[in-house]
Every structure is written in structure tokens, then in C-alpha cells.
C-alpha positions as a LaTeX table, in Angstrom:
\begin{tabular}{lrrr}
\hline
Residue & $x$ (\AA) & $y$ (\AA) & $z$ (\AA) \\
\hline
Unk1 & 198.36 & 221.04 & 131.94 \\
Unk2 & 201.33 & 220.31 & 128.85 \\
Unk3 & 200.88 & 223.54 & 127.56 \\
Unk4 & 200.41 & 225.55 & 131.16 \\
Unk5 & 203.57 & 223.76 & 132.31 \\
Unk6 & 205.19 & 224.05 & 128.81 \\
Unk7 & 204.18 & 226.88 & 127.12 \\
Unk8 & 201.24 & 227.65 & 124.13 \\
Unk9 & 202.34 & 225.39 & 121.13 \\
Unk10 & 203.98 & 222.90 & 123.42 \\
Unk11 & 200.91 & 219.83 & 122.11 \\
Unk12 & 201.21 & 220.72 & 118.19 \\
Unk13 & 204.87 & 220.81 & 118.66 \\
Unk14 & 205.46 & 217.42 & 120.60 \\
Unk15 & 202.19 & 215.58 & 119.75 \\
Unk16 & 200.77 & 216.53 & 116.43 \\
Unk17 & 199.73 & 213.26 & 115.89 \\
Unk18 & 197.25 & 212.93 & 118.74 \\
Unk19 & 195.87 & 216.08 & 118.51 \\
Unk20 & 194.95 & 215.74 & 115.06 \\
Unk21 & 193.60 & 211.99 & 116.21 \\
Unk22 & 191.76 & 213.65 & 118.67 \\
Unk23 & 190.43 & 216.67 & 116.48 \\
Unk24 & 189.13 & 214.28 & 113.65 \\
Unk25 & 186.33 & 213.44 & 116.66 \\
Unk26 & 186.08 & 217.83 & 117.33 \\
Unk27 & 188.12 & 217.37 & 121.04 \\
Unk28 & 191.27 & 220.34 & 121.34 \\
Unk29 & 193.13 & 218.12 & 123.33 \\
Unk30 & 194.66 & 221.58 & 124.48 \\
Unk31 & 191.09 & 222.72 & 126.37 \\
Unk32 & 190.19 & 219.81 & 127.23 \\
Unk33 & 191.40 & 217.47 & 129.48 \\
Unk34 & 192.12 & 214.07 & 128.49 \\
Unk35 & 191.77 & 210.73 & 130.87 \\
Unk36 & 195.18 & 208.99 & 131.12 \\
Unk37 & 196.24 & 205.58 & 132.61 \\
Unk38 & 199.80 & 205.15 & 133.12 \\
Unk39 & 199.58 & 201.54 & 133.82 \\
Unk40 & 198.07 & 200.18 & 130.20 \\
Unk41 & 201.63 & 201.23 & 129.62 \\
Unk42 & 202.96 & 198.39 & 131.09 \\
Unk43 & 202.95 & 194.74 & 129.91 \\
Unk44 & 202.64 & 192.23 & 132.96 \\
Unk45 & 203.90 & 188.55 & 132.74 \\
Unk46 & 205.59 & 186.65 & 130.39 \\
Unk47 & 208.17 & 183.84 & 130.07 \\
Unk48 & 211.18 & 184.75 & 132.81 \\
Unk49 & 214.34 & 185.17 & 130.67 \\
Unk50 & 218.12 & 185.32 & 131.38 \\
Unk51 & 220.13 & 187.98 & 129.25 \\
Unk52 & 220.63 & 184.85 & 126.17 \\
Unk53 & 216.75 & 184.21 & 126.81 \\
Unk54 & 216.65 & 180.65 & 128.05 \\
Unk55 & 213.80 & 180.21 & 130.24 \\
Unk56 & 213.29 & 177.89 & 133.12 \\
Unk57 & 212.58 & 175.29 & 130.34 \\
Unk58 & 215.80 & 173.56 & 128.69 \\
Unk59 & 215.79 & 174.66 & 125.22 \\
Unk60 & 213.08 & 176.76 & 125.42 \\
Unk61 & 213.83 & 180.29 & 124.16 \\
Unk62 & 211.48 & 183.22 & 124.31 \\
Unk63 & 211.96 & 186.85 & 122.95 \\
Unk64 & 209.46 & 189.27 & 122.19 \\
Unk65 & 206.47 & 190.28 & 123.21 \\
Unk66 & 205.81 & 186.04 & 125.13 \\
Unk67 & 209.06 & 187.28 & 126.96 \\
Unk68 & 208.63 & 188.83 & 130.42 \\
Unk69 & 212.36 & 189.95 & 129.41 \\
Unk70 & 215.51 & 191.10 & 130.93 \\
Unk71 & 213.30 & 194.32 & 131.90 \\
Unk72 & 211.73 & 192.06 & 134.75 \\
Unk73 & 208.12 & 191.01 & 134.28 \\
Unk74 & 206.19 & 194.24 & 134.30 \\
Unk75 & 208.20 & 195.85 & 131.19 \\
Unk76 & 207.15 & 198.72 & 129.74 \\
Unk77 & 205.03 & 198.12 & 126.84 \\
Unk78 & 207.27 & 200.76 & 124.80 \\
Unk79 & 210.19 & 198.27 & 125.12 \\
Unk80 & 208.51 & 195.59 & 123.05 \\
Unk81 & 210.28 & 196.21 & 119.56 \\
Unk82 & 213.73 & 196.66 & 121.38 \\
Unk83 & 212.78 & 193.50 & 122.85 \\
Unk84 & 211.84 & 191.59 & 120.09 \\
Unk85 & 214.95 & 192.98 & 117.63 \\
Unk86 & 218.02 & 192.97 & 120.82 \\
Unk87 & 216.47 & 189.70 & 122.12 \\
Unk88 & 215.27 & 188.11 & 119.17 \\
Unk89 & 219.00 & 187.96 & 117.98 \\
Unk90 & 220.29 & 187.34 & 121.07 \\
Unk91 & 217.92 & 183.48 & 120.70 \\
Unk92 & 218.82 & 183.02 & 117.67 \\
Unk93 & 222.07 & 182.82 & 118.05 \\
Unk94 & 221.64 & 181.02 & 121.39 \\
Unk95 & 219.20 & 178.59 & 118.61 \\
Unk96 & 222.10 & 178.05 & 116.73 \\
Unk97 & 224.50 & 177.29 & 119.43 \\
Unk98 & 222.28 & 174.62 & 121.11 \\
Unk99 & 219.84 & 172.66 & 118.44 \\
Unk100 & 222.90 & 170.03 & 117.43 \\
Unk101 & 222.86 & 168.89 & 120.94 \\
Unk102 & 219.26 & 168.63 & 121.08 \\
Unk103 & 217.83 & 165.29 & 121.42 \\
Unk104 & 214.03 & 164.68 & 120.25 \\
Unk105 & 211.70 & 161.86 & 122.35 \\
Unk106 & 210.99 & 158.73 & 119.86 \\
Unk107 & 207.54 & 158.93 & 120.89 \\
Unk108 & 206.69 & 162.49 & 119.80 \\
Unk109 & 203.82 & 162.34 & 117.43 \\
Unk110 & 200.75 & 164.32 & 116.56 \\
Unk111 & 198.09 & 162.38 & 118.05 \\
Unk112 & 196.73 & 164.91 & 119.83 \\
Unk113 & 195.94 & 166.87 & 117.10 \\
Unk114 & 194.13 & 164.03 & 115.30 \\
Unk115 & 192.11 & 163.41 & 118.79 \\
Unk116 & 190.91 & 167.19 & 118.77 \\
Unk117 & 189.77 & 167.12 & 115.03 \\
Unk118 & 187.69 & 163.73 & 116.41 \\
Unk119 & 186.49 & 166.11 & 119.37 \\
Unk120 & 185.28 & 168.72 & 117.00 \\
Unk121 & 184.01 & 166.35 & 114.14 \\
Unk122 & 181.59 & 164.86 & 117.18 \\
Unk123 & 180.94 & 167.53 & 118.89 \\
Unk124 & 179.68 & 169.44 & 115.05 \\
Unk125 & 181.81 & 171.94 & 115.53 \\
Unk126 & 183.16 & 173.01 & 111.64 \\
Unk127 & 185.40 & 175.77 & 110.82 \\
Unk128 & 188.31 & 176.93 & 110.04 \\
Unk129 & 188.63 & 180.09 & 112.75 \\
Unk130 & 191.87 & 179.72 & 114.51 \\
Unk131 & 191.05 & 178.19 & 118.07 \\
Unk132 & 191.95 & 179.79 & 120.94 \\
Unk133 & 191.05 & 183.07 & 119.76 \\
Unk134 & 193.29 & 185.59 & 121.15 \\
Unk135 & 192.31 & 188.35 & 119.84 \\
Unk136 & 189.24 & 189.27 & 117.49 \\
Unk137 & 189.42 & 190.62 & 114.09 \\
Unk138 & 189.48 & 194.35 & 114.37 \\
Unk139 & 188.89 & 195.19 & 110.75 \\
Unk140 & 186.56 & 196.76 & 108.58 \\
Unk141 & 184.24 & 194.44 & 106.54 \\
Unk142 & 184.25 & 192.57 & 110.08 \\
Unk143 & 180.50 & 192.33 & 109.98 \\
Unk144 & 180.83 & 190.59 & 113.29 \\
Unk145 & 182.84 & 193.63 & 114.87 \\
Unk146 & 181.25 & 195.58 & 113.12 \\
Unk147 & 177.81 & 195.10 & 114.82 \\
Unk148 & 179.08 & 195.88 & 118.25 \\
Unk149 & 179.90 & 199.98 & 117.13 \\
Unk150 & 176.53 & 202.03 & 116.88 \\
Unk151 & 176.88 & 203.65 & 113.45 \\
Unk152 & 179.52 & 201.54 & 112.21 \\
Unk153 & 177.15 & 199.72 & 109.57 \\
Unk154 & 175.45 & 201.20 & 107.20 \\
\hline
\end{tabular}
């Protein structure tokens, strides 16, 4: 429909980029149509911020992609290196402005990080992967990923 709306040349002209991604697989994303869905666009939830990102939590500042932002909670997805450059500056000046007046608890300590090596050690769990996992290693020599593509092993 971009180029019956548009005009012939309108897809080379304002996406060459995806329609050489999607001729490297033989698709002419100008015959055929392709599936879109407007909402993976969108990033919902985050940490509620105020314009100088303090969230509900004293001292707790949040910018980036953790940050719901000043966008509201259901940003778009697009906004994420605005959000991370305007509002990453914005908290750390706010940072700077607070931390002298911060007091820390006496009885802050690591001991639950000693308790969940203790957890692991008994429960045989070894390893040094990164727990929780948020997202897996999409890379080749992944041999792990690498199984779940037909043809992607050879």
C-alpha cells in the first residue's frame, strides 16, 4: 500500500534498508505484503518518574530504558535513546545534588549474597551464567541458540 499511496520508488527511497533486509531472504517487500504490529512499538511499564527522575523511592533515580519516563508508562519504544541521553543527565545531576545528604543504614551488609552462594553450593548448582537470565545470548557460536534454528548448524 506505501507505494500505491505514495508513488513507485516511494520503499527504495524511504526504506532501503528493509527492503534490502527483506530481499537477502527473496521477499519484494513492494509485492508483497508484509505483517505489521504497531504495538511491539511500544514499551509498557517501568519505574514512574517525575521530569528530574526521582521515583516513588527516596533517592532512587531511574532513566533509561528501567524508566517508564516522563512519556507516561506505555512510551514509545523509539523514545528510548532520547530517554536514556535527556534523562540520564537530567539524574545525574539530580545524583549529584542529593548523595551528600544521603545517609547509609549501619547494618547494610552483603549477607545475602553469601547465603545464596550457600544455596547454590548445596543445592550443586556451579556456574558462572549470570542469574536471572534476562535475556539469552543471541550470538553466533551460541551452540545453545544455535540448536533451536533449523539450518543454523552445520
Amino acid at each position: 500500500m506505501i507505494e500505491a499511496i505514495h508513488g513507485e520508488g516511494t520503499i527504495e527511497k524511504r526504506i532501503p534498508a528493509m527492503l534490502r533486509m527483506f530481499g537477502k531472504y527473496g521477499i519484494d517487500i513492494r509485492k508483497e505484503p508484509i505483517l505489521v504490529y504497531p504495538t511491539l512499538h511500544y514499551q509498557n511499564g517501568g519505574v514512574e518518574i517525575d521530569s528530574k527522575c526521582h521515583s516513588g523511592v527516596a533517592n532512587l533515580l531511574v532513566a533509561g530504558e528501567a524508566a517508564g519516563g516522563i512519556h507516561g508508562t506505555n512510551r514509545l519504544m523509539g523514545n528510548s535513546l532520547l530517554d536514556v541521553v535527556v534523562f540520564g543527565r537530567e539524574a545525574g545531576i539530580e545524583a549529584g545534588k542529593i548523595f551528600k545528604d544521603i545517609k547509609l543504614s549501619d547494618k547494610m551488609n552483603l549477607d545475602h549474597v553469601v547465603a545464596f552462594e550457600k544455596e547454590r553450593a548445596a543445592a550443586k548448582i556451579e556456574g558462572d551464567v549470570t542469574s536471572p537470565k534476562v535475556l539469552p545470548r543471541y550470538t553466533h557460536g551460541n551452540k545453545e541458540f544455535e540448536k533451536t534454528i533449523p539450518g543454523a548448524t552445520k
